[in-house]
Coordinates of C-alpha atoms and ligand atoms in Angstrom, one line a residue:
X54 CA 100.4 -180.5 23.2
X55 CA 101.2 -184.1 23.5
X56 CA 97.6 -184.6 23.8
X57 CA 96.3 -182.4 21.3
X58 CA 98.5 -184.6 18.8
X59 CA 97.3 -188.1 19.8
X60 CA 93.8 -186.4 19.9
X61 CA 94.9 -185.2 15.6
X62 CA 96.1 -188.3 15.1
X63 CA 92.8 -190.4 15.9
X64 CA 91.4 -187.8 13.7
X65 CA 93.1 -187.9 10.8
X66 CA 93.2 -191.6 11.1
X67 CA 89.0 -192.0 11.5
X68 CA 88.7 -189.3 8.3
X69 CA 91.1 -191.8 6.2
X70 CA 89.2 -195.0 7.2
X71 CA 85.6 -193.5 6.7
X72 CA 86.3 -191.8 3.3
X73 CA 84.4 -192.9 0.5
X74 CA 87.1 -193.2 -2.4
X75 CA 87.6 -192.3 -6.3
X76 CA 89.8 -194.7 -7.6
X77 CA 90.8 -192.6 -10.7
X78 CA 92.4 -195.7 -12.5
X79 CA 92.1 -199.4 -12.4
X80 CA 91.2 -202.3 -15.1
X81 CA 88.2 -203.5 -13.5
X82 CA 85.2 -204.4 -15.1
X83 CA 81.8 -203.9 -13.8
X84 CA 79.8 -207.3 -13.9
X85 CA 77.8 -206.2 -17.6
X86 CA 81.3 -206.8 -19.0
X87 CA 81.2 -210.9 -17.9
X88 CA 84.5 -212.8 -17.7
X89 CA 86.2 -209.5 -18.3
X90 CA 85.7 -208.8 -14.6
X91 CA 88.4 -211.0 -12.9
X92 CA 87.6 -211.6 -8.9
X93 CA 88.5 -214.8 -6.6
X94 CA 91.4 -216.2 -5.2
X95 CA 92.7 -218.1 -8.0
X96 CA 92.5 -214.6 -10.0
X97 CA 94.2 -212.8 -7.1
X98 CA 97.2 -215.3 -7.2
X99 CA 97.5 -215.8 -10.8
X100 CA 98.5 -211.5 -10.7
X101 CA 101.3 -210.6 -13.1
X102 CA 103.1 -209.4 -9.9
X103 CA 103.2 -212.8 -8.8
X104 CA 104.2 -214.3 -12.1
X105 CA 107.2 -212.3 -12.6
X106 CA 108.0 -212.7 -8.9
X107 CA 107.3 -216.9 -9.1
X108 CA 109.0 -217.5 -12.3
X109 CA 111.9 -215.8 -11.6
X110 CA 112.3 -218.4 -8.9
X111 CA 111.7 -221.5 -11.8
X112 CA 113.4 -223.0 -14.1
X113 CA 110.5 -224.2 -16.0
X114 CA 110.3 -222.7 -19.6
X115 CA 107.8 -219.8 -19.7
X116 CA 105.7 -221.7 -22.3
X117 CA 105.4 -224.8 -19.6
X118 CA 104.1 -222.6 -17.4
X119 CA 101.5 -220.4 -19.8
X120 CA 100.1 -224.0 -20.8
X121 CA 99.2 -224.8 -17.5
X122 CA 95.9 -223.9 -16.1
X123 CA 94.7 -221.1 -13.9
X124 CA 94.8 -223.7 -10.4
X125 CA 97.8 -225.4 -11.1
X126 CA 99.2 -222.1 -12.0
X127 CA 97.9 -221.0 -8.9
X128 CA 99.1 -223.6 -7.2
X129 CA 102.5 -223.0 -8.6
X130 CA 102.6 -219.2 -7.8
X131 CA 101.5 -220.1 -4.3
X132 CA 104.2 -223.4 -3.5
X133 CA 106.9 -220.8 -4.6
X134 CA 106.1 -217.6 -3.2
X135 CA 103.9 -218.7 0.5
X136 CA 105.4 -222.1 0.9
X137 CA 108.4 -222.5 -0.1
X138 CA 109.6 -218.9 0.6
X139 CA 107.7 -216.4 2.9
X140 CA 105.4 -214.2 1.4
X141 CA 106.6 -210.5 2.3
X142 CA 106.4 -208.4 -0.8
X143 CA 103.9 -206.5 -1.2
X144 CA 102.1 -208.3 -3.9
X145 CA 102.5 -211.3 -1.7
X146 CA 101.1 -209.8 1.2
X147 CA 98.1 -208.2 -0.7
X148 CA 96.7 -211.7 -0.8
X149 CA 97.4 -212.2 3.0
X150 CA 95.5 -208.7 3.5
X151 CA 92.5 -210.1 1.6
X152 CA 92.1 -212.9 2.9
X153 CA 92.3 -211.6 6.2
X154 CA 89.8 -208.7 5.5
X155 CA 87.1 -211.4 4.1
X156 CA 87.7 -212.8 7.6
X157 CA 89.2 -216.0 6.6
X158 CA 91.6 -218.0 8.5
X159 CA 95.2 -216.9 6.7
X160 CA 97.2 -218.8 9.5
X161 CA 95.5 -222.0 8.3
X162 CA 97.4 -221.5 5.0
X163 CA 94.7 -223.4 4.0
X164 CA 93.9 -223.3 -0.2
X165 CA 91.4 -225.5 0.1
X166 CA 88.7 -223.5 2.2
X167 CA 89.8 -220.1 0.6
X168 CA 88.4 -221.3 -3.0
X169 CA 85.5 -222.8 -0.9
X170 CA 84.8 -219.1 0.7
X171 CA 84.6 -217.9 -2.8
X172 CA 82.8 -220.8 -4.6
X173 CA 79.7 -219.7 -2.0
X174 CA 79.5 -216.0 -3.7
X175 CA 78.1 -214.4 -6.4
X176 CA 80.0 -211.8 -8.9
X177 CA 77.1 -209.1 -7.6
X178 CA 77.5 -210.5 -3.6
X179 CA 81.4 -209.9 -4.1
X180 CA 81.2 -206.6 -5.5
X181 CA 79.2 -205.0 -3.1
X182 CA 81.4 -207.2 -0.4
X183 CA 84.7 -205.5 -1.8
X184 CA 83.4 -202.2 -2.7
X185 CA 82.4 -201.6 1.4
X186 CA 85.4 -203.3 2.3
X187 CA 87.9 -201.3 0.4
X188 CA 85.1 -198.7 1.0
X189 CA 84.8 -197.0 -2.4
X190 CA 82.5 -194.8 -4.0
X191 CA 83.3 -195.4 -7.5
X192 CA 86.0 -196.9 -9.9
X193 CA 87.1 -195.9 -13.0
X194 CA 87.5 -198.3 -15.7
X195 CA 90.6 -198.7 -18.5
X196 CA 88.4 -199.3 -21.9
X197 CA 90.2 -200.2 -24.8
X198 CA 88.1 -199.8 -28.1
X199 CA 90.5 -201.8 -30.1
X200 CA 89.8 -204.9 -27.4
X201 CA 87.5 -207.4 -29.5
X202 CA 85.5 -208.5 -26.0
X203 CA 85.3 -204.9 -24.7
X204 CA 84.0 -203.8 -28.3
X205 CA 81.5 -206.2 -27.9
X206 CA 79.8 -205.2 -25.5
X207 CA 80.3 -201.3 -25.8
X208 CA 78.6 -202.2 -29.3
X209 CA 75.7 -203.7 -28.3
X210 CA 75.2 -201.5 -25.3
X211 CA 75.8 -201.9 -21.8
X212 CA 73.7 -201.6 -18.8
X213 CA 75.9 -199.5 -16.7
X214 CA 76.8 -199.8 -12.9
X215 CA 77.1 -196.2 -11.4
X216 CA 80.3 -197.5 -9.6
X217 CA 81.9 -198.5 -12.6
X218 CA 83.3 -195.7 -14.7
X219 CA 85.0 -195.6 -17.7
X220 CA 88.0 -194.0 -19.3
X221 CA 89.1 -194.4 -23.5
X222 CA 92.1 -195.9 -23.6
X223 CA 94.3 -194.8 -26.4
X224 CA 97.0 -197.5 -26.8
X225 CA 95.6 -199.2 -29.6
X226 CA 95.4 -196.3 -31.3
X227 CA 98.6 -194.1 -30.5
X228 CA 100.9 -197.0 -29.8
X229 CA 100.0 -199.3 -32.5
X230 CA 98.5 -197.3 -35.4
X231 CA 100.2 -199.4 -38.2
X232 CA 98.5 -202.2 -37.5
X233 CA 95.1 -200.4 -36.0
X234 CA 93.9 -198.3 -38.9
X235 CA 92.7 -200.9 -40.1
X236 CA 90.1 -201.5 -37.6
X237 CA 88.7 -197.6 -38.0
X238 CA 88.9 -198.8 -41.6
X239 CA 86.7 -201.6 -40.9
X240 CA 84.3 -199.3 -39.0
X241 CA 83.5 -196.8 -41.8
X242 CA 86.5 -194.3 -40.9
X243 CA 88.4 -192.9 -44.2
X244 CA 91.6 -193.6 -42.6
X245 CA 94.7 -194.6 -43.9
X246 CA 98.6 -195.4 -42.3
X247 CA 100.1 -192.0 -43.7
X248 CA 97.2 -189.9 -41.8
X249 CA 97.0 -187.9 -45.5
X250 CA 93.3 -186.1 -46.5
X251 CA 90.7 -186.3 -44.2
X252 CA 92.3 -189.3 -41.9
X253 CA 92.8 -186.9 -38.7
X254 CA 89.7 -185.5 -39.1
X255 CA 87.9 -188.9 -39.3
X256 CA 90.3 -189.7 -36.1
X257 CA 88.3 -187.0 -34.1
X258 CA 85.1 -188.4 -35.2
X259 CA 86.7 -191.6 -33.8
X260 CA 87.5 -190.5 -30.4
X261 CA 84.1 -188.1 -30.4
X262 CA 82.2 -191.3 -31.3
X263 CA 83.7 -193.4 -28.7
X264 CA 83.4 -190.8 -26.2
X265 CA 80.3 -190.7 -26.8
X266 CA 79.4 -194.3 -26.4
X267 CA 81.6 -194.9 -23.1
X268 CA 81.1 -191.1 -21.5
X269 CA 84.8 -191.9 -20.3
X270 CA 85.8 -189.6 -17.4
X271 CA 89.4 -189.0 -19.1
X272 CA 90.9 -190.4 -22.4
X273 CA 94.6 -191.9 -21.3
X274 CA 97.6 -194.0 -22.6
X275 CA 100.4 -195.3 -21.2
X276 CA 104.0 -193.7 -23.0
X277 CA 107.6 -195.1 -23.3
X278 CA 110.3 -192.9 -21.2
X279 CA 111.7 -192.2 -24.9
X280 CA 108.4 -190.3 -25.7
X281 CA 108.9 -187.4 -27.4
X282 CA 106.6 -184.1 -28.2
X283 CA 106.0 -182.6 -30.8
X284 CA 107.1 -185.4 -33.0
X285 CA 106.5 -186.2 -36.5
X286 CA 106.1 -189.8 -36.2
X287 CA 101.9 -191.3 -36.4
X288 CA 101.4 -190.6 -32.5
X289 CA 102.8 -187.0 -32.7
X290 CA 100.5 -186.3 -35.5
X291 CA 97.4 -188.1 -33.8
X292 CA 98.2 -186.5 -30.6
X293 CA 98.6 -182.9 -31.8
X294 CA 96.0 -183.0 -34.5
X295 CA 93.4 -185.6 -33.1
X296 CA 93.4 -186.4 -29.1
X297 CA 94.6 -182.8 -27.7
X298 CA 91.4 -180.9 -29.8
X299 CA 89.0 -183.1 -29.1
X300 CA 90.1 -183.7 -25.4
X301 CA 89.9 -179.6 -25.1
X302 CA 86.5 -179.5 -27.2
X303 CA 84.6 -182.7 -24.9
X304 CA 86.4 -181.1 -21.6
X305 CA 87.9 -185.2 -21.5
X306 CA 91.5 -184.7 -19.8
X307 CA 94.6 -186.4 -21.2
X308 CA 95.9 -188.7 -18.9
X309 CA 99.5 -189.7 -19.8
X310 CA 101.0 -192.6 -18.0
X311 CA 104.4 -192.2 -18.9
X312 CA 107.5 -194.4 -18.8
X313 CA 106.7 -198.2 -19.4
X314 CA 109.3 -200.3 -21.4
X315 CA 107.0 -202.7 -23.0
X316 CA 108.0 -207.0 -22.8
X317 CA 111.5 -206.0 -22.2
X318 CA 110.9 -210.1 -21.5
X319 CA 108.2 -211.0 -23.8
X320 CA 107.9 -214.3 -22.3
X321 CA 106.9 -213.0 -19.1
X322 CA 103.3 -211.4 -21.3
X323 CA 102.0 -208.5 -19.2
X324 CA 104.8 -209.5 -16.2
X325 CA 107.3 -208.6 -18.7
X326 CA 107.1 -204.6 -18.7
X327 CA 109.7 -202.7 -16.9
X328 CA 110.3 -198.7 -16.2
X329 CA 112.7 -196.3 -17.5
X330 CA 113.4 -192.9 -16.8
X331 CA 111.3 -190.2 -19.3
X332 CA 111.8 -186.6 -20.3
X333 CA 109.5 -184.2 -18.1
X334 CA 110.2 -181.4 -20.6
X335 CA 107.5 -183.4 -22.3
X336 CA 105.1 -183.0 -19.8
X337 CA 106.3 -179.4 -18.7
X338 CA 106.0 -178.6 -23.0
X339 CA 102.4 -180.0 -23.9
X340 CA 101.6 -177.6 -20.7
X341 CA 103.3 -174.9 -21.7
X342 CA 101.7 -175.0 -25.1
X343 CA 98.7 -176.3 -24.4
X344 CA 97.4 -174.0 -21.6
X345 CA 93.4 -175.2 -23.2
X346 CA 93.9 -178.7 -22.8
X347 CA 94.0 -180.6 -18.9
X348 CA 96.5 -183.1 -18.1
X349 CA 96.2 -186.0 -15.5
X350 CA 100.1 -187.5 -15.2
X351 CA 101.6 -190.5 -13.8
X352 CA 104.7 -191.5 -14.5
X353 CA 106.5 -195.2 -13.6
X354 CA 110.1 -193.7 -12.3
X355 CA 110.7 -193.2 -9.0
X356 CA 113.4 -190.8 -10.7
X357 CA 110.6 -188.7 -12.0
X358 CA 109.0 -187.9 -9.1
X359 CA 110.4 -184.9 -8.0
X360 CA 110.6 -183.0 -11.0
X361 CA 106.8 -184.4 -11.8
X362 CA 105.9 -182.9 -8.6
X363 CA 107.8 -179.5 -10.0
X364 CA 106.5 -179.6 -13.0
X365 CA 103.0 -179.2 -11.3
X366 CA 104.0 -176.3 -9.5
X367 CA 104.2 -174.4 -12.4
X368 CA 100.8 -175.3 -14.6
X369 CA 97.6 -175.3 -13.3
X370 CA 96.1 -177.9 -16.1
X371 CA 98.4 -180.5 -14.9
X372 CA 97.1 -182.7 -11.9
X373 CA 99.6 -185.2 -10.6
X374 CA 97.6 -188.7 -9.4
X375 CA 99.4 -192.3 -8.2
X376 CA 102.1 -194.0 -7.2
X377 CA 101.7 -196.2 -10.0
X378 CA 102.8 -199.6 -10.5
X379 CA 106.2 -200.1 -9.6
X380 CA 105.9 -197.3 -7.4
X381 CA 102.6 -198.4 -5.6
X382 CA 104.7 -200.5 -2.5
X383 CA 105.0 -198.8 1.2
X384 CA 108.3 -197.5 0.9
X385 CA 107.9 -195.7 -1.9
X386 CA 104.3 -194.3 -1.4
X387 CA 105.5 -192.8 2.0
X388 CA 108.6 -190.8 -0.2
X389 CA 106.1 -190.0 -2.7
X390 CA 103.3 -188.9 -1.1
X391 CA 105.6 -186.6 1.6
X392 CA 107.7 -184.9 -0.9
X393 CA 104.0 -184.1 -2.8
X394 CA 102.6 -182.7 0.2
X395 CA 105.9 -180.7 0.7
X396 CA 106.1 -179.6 -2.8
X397 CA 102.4 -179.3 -3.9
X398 CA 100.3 -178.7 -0.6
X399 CA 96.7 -181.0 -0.5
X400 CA 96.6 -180.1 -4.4
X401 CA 97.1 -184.0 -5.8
X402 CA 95.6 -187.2 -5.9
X403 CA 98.2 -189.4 -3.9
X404 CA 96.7 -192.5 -4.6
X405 CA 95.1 -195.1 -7.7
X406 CA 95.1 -199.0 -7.3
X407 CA 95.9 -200.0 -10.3
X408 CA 93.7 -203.1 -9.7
X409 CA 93.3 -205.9 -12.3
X410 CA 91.4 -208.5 -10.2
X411 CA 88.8 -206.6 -7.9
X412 CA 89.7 -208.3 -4.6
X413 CA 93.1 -206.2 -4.6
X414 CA 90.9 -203.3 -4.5
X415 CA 90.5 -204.4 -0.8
X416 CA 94.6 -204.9 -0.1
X417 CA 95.6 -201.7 -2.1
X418 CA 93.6 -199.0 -0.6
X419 CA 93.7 -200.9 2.8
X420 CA 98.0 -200.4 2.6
X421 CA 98.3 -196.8 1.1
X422 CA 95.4 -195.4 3.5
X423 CA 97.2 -196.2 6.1
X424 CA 100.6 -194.9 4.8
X425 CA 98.9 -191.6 3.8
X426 CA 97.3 -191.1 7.1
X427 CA 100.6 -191.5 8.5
X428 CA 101.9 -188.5 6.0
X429 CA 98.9 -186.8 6.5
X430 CA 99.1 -186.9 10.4
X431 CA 102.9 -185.4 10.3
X432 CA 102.2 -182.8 7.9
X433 CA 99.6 -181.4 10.5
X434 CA 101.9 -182.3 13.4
X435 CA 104.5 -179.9 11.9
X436 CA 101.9 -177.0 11.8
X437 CA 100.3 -177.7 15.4
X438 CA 103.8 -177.3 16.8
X439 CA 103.6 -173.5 15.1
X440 CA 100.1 -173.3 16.7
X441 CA 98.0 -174.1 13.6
X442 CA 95.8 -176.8 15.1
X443 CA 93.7 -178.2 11.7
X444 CA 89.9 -178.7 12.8
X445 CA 87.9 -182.0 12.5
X446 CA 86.1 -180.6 10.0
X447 CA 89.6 -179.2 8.2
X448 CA 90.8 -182.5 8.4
X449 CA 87.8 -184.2 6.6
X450 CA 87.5 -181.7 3.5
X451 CA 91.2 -181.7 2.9
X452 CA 91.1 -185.9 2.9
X453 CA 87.9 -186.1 1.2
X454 CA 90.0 -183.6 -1.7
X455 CA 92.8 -185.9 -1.8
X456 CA 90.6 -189.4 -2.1
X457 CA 88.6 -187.5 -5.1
X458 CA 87.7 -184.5 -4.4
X459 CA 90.8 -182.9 -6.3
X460 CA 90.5 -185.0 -9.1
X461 CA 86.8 -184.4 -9.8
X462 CA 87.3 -180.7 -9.1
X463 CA 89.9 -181.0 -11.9
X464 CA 87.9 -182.9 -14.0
X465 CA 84.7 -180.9 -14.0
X466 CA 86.8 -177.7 -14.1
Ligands
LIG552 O1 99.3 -199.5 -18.5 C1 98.8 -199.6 -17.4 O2 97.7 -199.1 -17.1 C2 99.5 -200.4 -16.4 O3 98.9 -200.2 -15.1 C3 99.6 -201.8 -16.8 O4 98.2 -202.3 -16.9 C4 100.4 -202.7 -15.9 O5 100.4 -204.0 -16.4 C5 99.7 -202.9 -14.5 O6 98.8 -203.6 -14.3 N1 100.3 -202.1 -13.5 O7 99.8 -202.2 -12.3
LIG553 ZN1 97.0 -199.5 -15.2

C-alpha cells in the first residue's frame, strides 16, 4: 500500500502541475487595454497587500507616501518589508516566488538587476512568459463600464486576446447608483435616481447592451456583509428587477463576492478594505427563489465558509469558487479547500488569483497548486485505504474539473 500511495501521490502531483488553468476572476488586462495592464517588479511591489502591510510599519503620513513615486514607493515597500524585516507573509513571499520562477537571483537581493530583467521585455514577451509559467489557459477579466479608461476602449472596440476574458462588473452600478445614473443618462438611458417609469427597463437594455459589447463570461459585484435581499433600497430594486432577469435571459451567472467593508481606512485607498461577517440566508434566499437564475459565490469571511459550503449542498445553481482575498494565504486555503472537498465532493472551483499585476499570476497559482495537490492527495489516500484506488486517468478529469472544468460546466449549463 505504502507504495501504491507514493505511486498516487506523484500522480496527483504531475496532473496539478500540467493542468492548464481557468482563472475565473482576476483584474488583469489583456495588452489592447494599455497601461491598464499592470506587470513588472515595481508593479508587483507597489501591491495594495504590500502597502497596508509597509505602512502600517511607518510613521509617515499616508499622503507623504501617495505623493511619492512608483520607485521610491517601491523602494519604500521593499526597505520595510525585505530589508529591514524578513519577508514571510504571503504577499511578501509572492515576490520572492516570482522572481525565483523568472530564474533570477533572489539571494542577491539585488533591486537593481531585477528592474534590469524586466526593462529587456516586452508587454507581449511577458505575457506569454507568465501565462506558461503560471501555466494558464485563460483569464477572466473584472470590467467596469463606469471606468472612464476601460470605457474607452470597450467604446472604440477592442482587438481581443482569446486568453483574456471578460466579466461586467456591477459596482458602479449597484453600489453607487446615486451618483452613476447619471452616466446611463449621459449615454441615452431614460434613467433617473428613484428607478420610476421606464428606468429598470432602460437598466436591462444597459446590462444587455454591455453584455453585448464585452461578451462577459459572468456579470459580478462585490457586497458588504450587511447586504440584504430582497430590499427596497436602489440595489434591491436593480437587482430584482434588472440584473437577476437579464442574467437568467443572456444565461450570464451572478457572481456575488460578498462581505468587503469598503476604506474602513480611507487613507490606505484600495489597502483600506477590510472583511466582515455576511448573512448566508442571503445567498441560501436568492437560491431558493431564484431556482432560473445561476449563482457563482465568494465570500471574504473565513466565518462564512462552512455554511457557504452548506449552502451549496442544498442548490444546484450555486457554484462556490476561491479563497478570496483575505482568505487566499496557505493556512487558510488548506482549511478551505479540505472542508469543500469534505462537504461538497470535486463539485467546486477551489481556486481564483485575484491578481492585479500579472506577474502574481505566477506566485498565486504556483502556492495554492501545491496546497491543493496536498488536499487532493489525502482525499484519495483516505479512499485507497478502503480499496478505492482513483486511476490516472480518474485523477486528471477530476483535477482538470476543479481548475475549470466545473466552472465552465456551470457556466455553459
Ligand atoms: O472586489 C474585488 O474584486 C476584490 O478582489 C478587490 O479588488 C480587492 O482590492 C483585491 O484586490 N483583492 O485581492
Ligand atoms: Zn477581485
Amino acid at each position: 500500500m505504502m507504495q501504491d500511495l507514493a505511486m498516487l501521490k506523484r500522480e496527483v502531483e504531475k496532473a496539478v502541475e500540467e493542468v492548464k488553468i481557468t482563472d475565473v476572476h482576476t483584474h488583469l488586462f489583456s495588452p489592447a487595454f494599455g497601461e491598464l495592464l499592470l506587470w513588472g517588479f515595481d508593479e508587483l511591489v507597489n501591491y495594495h497587500y504590500l502597502i497596508a502591510e509597509t505602512m502600517r510599519r511607518q510613521d509617515m503620513p499616508y499622503e507623504r507616501f501617495w505623493a511619492l513615486d512608483k520607485k521610491e514607493k517601491c523602494d519604500l515597500i521593499w526597505r520595510t518589508l525585505f530589508v529591514e524585516n524578513s519577508p514571510i507573509s504571503e504577499a511578501c513571499r509572492g515576490v520572492l516566488t516570482v522572481l525565483q520562477k523568472l530564474g533570477l537571483d533572489v539571494g542577491a537581493r539585488d533591486v537593481a538587476a531585477y528592474r534590469d530583467y524586466y526593462a529587456g521585455l516586452s508587454v507581449g514577451e511577458f505575457v506569454d512568459k507568465a501565462f506558461a509559467l503560471a501555466n494558464l489557459d485563460c483569464v477572466i477579466m473584472t470590467n467596469d463600464p463606469f471606468h472612464e479608461k476601460e470605457r474607452a476602449v470597450w467604446l472604440g472596440g477592442v482587438d481581443k486576446d482569446p486568453r483574456f476574458l471578460a466579466a461586467l462588473r456591477l459596482d458602479g452600478l449597484l453600489m453607487s447608483w446615486a451618483d452613476n445614473y447619471k452616466v446611463l443618462q449621459a449615454d441615452g438611458y431614460e434613467v433617473d435616481e428613484g428607478l420610476s417609469g421606464k428606468a429598470l427597463a432602460e437598466v436591462r437594455r444597459f446590462l444587455v447592451d454591455w453584455i453585448r459589447r464585452m461578451d462577459p463570461v459572468y456579470m459580478a459585484v462585490s457586497l458588504p456583509p450587511t447586504f440584504q435581499f430582497p430590499e427596497e433600497s436602489a440595489r434591491g430594486k436593480l437587482i430584482r428587477e434588472a440584473v437577476l432577469p437579464v442574467s437568467r435571459e443572456m444565461n450570464k451567472p451572478f457572481a456575488m463576492m460578498i462581505g468587503v467593508k469598503k476604506r474602513v481606512n480611507p487613507g490606505l485607498g484600495d489597502a483600506g478594505d477590510s472583511t466582515g461577517k455576511a448573512a448566508i440566508e442571503v445567498v441560501e434566499r436568492l437560491c431558493a427563489d431564484y431556482p432560473e437564475n445561476k449563482f457563482l459565490v465568494t465570500m471574504l469571511s473565513r466565518e462564512n465558509q462552512h455554511e457557504l459550503a452548506v449552502a451549496a449542498r442544498k442548490f444546484r445553481n450555486l457554484h462556490v469558487f476561491g479563497c478570496w482575498w483575505f482568505l487566499n494565504n496557505p493556512s487558510l486555503i488548506e482549511e478551505i479547500t479540505r472542508m469543500r472537498c469534505e462537504l461538497l465532493g470535486l463539485g467546486f472551483t477551489p481556486q481564483h488569483s485575484d491578481a492585479r499585476i500579472l506577474d502574481q499570476v505566477i506566485y498565486k497559482w504556483e502556492h495554492s497548486r501545491k496546497i491543493i495537490a496536498a488536499v487532493l492527495f489525502d482525499k484519495y489516500a483516505d479512499i485507497a485505504r478502503t480499496g478505492w484506488m482513483v486511476t490516472p486517468e480518474e485523477i486528471k478529469r477530476d483535477v482538470a474539473n476543479l481548475f475549470g472544468g466545473n466552472f465552465w460546466a456551470f457556466i455553459e449549463r
